[in-house]
Short mmCIF file of C-alpha atoms in Angstrom, two decimals:
data_model
loop_
_atom_site.label_atom_id
_atom_site.label_comp_id
_atom_site.label_asym_id
_atom_site.label_seq_id
_atom_site.Cartn_x
_atom_site.Cartn_y
_atom_site.Cartn_z
CA GLN A 9 145.41 129.57 68.44
CA VAL A 10 142.05 130.03 69.92
CA GLN A 11 141.57 134.10 70.25
CA LEU A 12 138.57 135.85 71.70
CA GLN A 13 138.04 139.80 70.40
CA GLN A 14 134.82 141.62 72.46
CA SER A 15 133.14 144.30 71.19
CA GLY A 16 130.55 146.71 72.26
CA PRO A 17 129.85 150.24 74.16
CA GLY A 18 131.16 150.84 77.65
CA LEU A 19 128.44 153.05 79.00
CA VAL A 20 124.72 152.02 79.54
CA LYS A 21 122.20 153.68 81.00
CA PRO A 22 120.16 152.40 83.76
CA SER A 23 117.72 150.34 82.60
CA GLN A 24 118.54 149.52 79.21
CA THR A 25 120.25 146.25 77.82
CA LEU A 26 124.27 146.01 77.92
CA SER A 27 125.29 144.50 75.00
CA LEU A 28 128.40 142.92 73.64
CA THR A 29 130.12 140.29 71.33
CA CYS A 30 132.70 138.27 71.44
CA ALA A 31 134.47 137.15 68.32
CA ILE A 32 136.10 133.69 68.34
CA SER A 33 139.09 132.81 66.01
CA GLY A 34 140.86 129.56 65.76
CA ASP A 35 137.72 127.65 67.10
CA SER A 36 133.93 127.48 66.32
CA VAL A 37 131.48 128.91 67.95
CA SER A 38 128.83 125.82 66.06
CA GLY A 39 131.73 122.87 67.24
CA SER A 40 130.47 120.87 69.67
CA SER A 41 133.91 120.56 71.83
CA ALA A 42 133.55 123.65 73.11
CA ALA A 43 130.67 126.03 75.24
CA TRP A 44 131.06 130.08 75.06
CA ASN A 45 130.92 131.88 78.17
CA TRP A 46 130.27 135.10 79.49
CA ILE A 47 131.61 136.23 83.15
CA ARG A 48 131.90 139.82 84.90
CA TRP A 49 133.78 140.33 87.68
CA SER A 50 133.94 143.41 89.97
CA PRO A 51 135.25 144.92 93.32
CA SER A 52 131.82 143.73 95.17
CA ARG A 53 131.15 140.52 93.75
CA GLY A 54 134.08 138.80 92.18
CA LEU A 55 134.02 136.88 89.46
CA GLU A 56 130.44 135.88 88.13
CA TRP A 57 129.36 133.50 85.71
CA LEU A 58 126.98 134.69 83.77
CA GLY A 59 126.19 132.08 81.03
CA ARG A 60 126.78 130.07 77.91
CA THR A 61 126.02 128.69 74.99
CA TYR A 62 126.89 125.54 73.14
CA TYR A 63 126.39 123.25 70.66
CA ARG A 64 125.51 119.38 71.04
CA SER A 65 122.74 117.83 68.61
CA LYS A 66 121.17 121.24 69.06
CA ARG A 67 122.28 125.08 69.89
CA ASN A 68 122.01 125.17 74.02
CA ASN A 69 121.94 127.88 76.45
CA ASP A 70 122.96 127.94 80.45
CA TYR A 71 122.17 131.14 81.99
CA ALA A 72 122.97 131.61 86.20
CA VAL A 73 120.50 131.64 87.87
CA SER A 74 120.66 135.80 89.39
CA VAL A 75 120.52 136.77 85.81
CA LYS A 76 118.20 134.37 84.29
CA SER A 77 115.44 136.62 83.96
CA ARG A 78 117.51 139.15 82.21
CA ILE A 79 120.21 137.53 80.54
CA THR A 80 120.09 135.80 76.50
CA ILE A 81 123.50 134.65 74.69
CA ASN A 82 123.29 134.50 71.25
CA SER A 83 125.39 132.68 68.17
CA ASP A 84 126.46 133.49 64.66
CA THR A 85 127.38 131.36 62.79
CA SER A 86 128.17 133.09 59.83
CA LYS A 87 130.32 135.30 61.57
CA ASN A 88 131.94 132.96 63.79
CA GLN A 89 130.59 134.90 67.47
CA PHE A 90 128.84 134.94 70.32
CA SER A 91 126.95 137.77 71.83
CA LEU A 92 125.68 138.57 75.21
CA GLN A 93 122.10 140.83 75.96
CA LEU A 94 121.67 142.02 79.82
CA ASN A 95 118.48 143.73 80.13
CA SER A 96 117.05 146.60 82.80
CA VAL A 97 120.69 146.45 83.98
CA THR A 98 121.02 148.98 86.94
CA PRO A 99 124.77 149.93 88.57
CA GLU A 100 125.13 146.71 90.29
CA ASP A 101 125.82 145.72 86.61
CA THR A 102 128.37 148.60 86.45
CA ALA A 103 131.96 145.35 86.01
CA VAL A 104 134.24 144.00 83.47
CA TYR A 105 132.78 141.42 81.01
CA TYR A 106 134.46 138.57 79.46
CA CYS A 107 133.71 135.89 77.23
CA ALA A 108 135.79 132.84 77.91
CA ARG A 109 136.01 129.45 75.75
CA MET A 110 135.29 126.52 78.47
CA GLY A 111 136.36 122.58 76.97
CA ILE A 112 132.83 120.37 77.49
CA VAL A 113 134.60 117.18 76.01
CA GLU A 114 136.48 114.82 78.63
CA ALA A 115 137.24 116.38 81.70
CA ASN A 116 137.79 119.78 80.43
CA ARG A 117 135.89 122.20 82.42
CA HIS A 118 137.31 125.09 82.86
CA PHE A 119 137.60 128.42 81.05
CA ASP A 120 141.23 127.75 78.67
CA CYS A 121 140.51 131.46 76.86
CA TRP A 122 139.85 134.22 77.26
CA GLY A 123 138.38 137.49 75.92
CA GLN A 124 140.50 141.23 76.56
CA GLY A 125 137.20 142.29 78.86
CA THR A 126 135.39 145.54 78.72
CA LEU A 127 134.93 147.50 81.18
CA VAL A 128 130.66 148.53 81.06
CA THR A 129 129.50 151.14 83.43
CA VAL A 130 125.51 151.48 84.20
CA SER A 131 125.17 155.62 84.45
CA SER A 132 122.88 157.81 83.49
CA GLU B 18 124.80 125.26 96.76
CA ILE B 19 127.97 124.97 96.54
CA VAL B 20 130.47 127.88 97.92
CA LEU B 21 133.76 128.29 97.55
CA THR B 22 136.31 129.94 99.78
CA GLN B 23 139.34 130.56 99.87
CA SER B 24 141.85 131.74 102.31
CA PRO B 25 143.66 133.47 103.30
CA GLY B 26 142.62 136.64 102.52
CA THR B 27 145.85 138.46 101.35
CA LEU B 28 149.15 136.32 101.83
CA SER B 29 152.30 138.72 102.13
CA LEU B 30 155.18 136.76 100.91
CA SER B 31 158.89 137.29 100.00
CA PRO B 32 161.06 136.30 96.65
CA GLY B 33 162.00 133.42 96.93
CA GLU B 34 159.74 131.79 99.38
CA SER B 35 156.92 128.98 99.64
CA GLY B 36 152.83 130.04 99.25
CA THR B 37 149.98 127.52 99.65
CA LEU B 38 146.75 129.05 98.67
CA SER B 39 143.82 127.42 99.93
CA CYS B 40 140.08 126.63 98.84
CA ARG B 41 137.52 125.28 100.48
CA ALA B 42 133.98 124.04 99.21
CA SER B 43 130.98 123.89 101.08
CA GLN B 44 130.40 120.79 99.33
CA SER B 45 132.06 118.22 97.36
CA VAL B 46 133.39 118.78 93.73
CA ASN B 47 134.17 116.74 91.19
CA SER B 48 137.98 116.95 91.08
CA ASP B 49 137.77 117.06 87.55
CA TYR B 50 136.36 120.07 86.98
CA PHE B 51 137.92 122.15 89.39
CA ALA B 52 140.71 124.95 88.50
CA TRP B 53 142.88 127.77 89.61
CA TYR B 54 143.60 130.79 87.78
CA GLN B 55 145.50 133.93 88.08
CA GLN B 56 144.63 137.49 87.48
CA LYS B 57 146.68 140.85 87.38
CA PRO B 58 145.61 144.34 87.26
CA GLY B 59 143.77 145.09 83.87
CA GLN B 60 143.93 141.22 82.63
CA ALA B 61 141.99 138.64 82.07
CA PRO B 62 142.04 135.67 84.24
CA ARG B 63 144.52 132.84 83.04
CA LEU B 64 144.54 129.11 83.87
CA LEU B 65 146.84 127.78 85.66
CA ILE B 66 145.61 124.41 86.72
CA TYR B 67 142.74 122.28 85.80
CA GLY B 68 141.47 118.81 86.95
CA ALA B 69 142.50 120.51 90.16
CA SER B 70 146.53 119.06 89.55
CA SER B 71 147.13 119.45 85.87
CA ARG B 72 149.18 122.32 84.80
CA ALA B 73 148.12 124.51 81.61
CA THR B 74 149.96 124.73 78.69
CA GLY B 75 153.34 127.45 79.19
CA ILE B 76 152.73 127.31 83.46
CA PRO B 77 156.03 126.98 84.65
CA ASP B 78 155.94 123.82 87.43
CA ARG B 79 156.68 126.21 90.26
CA PHE B 80 152.66 125.91 90.40
CA SER B 81 151.26 122.77 91.81
CA GLY B 82 147.96 122.06 92.86
CA SER B 83 146.61 119.51 94.59
CA GLY B 84 142.76 118.40 96.57
CA SER B 85 139.57 116.24 96.68
CA GLY B 86 136.48 116.62 97.94
CA THR B 87 135.97 119.67 99.63
CA ASP B 88 139.71 120.89 100.11
CA PHE B 89 141.82 122.17 97.55
CA SER B 90 145.10 123.96 97.73
CA LEU B 91 147.73 125.77 95.15
CA THR B 92 151.27 126.30 96.38
CA ILE B 93 153.61 128.33 94.10
CA THR B 94 157.61 127.47 95.22
CA GLY B 95 160.62 129.95 94.42
CA LEU B 96 157.98 132.87 94.53
CA GLU B 97 158.46 135.69 91.90
CA PRO B 98 158.08 139.35 91.82
CA GLU B 99 155.39 138.60 88.92
CA ASP B 100 153.09 135.94 91.25
CA SER B 101 152.01 139.30 92.96
CA ALA B 102 148.28 138.47 91.55
CA VAL B 103 144.89 137.55 92.54
CA TYR B 104 144.09 133.62 92.41
CA TYR B 105 140.84 132.11 92.22
CA CYS B 106 139.67 129.23 92.77
CA GLN B 107 136.60 127.80 90.28
CA GLN B 108 134.41 124.48 90.07
CA TYR B 109 132.05 122.87 87.40
CA GLY B 110 129.12 121.08 87.12
CA SER B 111 127.13 121.59 90.63
CA SER B 112 124.68 123.80 92.00
CA PRO B 113 125.66 126.75 90.20
CA LEU B 114 126.16 125.25 86.64
CA CYS B 115 130.07 127.09 87.40
CA SER B 116 131.07 129.38 90.27
CA PHE B 117 134.35 130.95 91.51
CA GLY B 118 136.07 131.87 95.02
CA GLN B 119 136.20 135.12 96.06
CA GLY B 120 140.07 135.15 95.92
CA THR B 121 143.62 135.75 97.16
CA LYS B 122 145.59 137.78 96.36
CA LEU B 123 149.19 136.97 96.92
CA GLU B 124 151.62 140.31 97.60
CA ILE B 125 155.27 139.77 96.84
CA LYS B 126 157.58 141.74 98.55
#
């Protein structure tokens, strides 16, 4: 059974960098059958997909246009985890952040496993 | 850019009734890559339906999905108080790469 465990601070100051980590158990961040995603939820924006990392011949990343200039998703195969960095945050980045797995083989393009969520507040 | 619009915004029903939630896409989407999720307060979303009509593991057959092209629906029969939640639709594959509807709040009174 795949499980995702998130960690990271719940408070970030404006203009600083939001950093979260998602540890994977029951699957591999370097496997070729899944993509590892970050999604956030806020009352004003609902669910918003932010980006993903996956391995297919090489490491690949895709990012949402809305955050493309500020986001980096990395993977650490030795720890079997992936991370989110969002730079230059503003109060509009206040949200519950989720990591989630999406299958990328056959007809799988849905999020079948989610982390527990981390409320990140951007405030001085 | 594909926009998913869900209706109604809020649906209030009684236990035992049936309800249908709608999701309309601004452009045709691949039904293989269309899903529904249930989210309860303080919890992560839970996958209900994928491929527009396939139930995820452990999801009771009271939940069913249908649709294609631009119109999709989620039907819940024999509503139970535990079905109170916000339901989201999601598409993959068209610009943007992945997007969600704004959600339908289902109230069981």
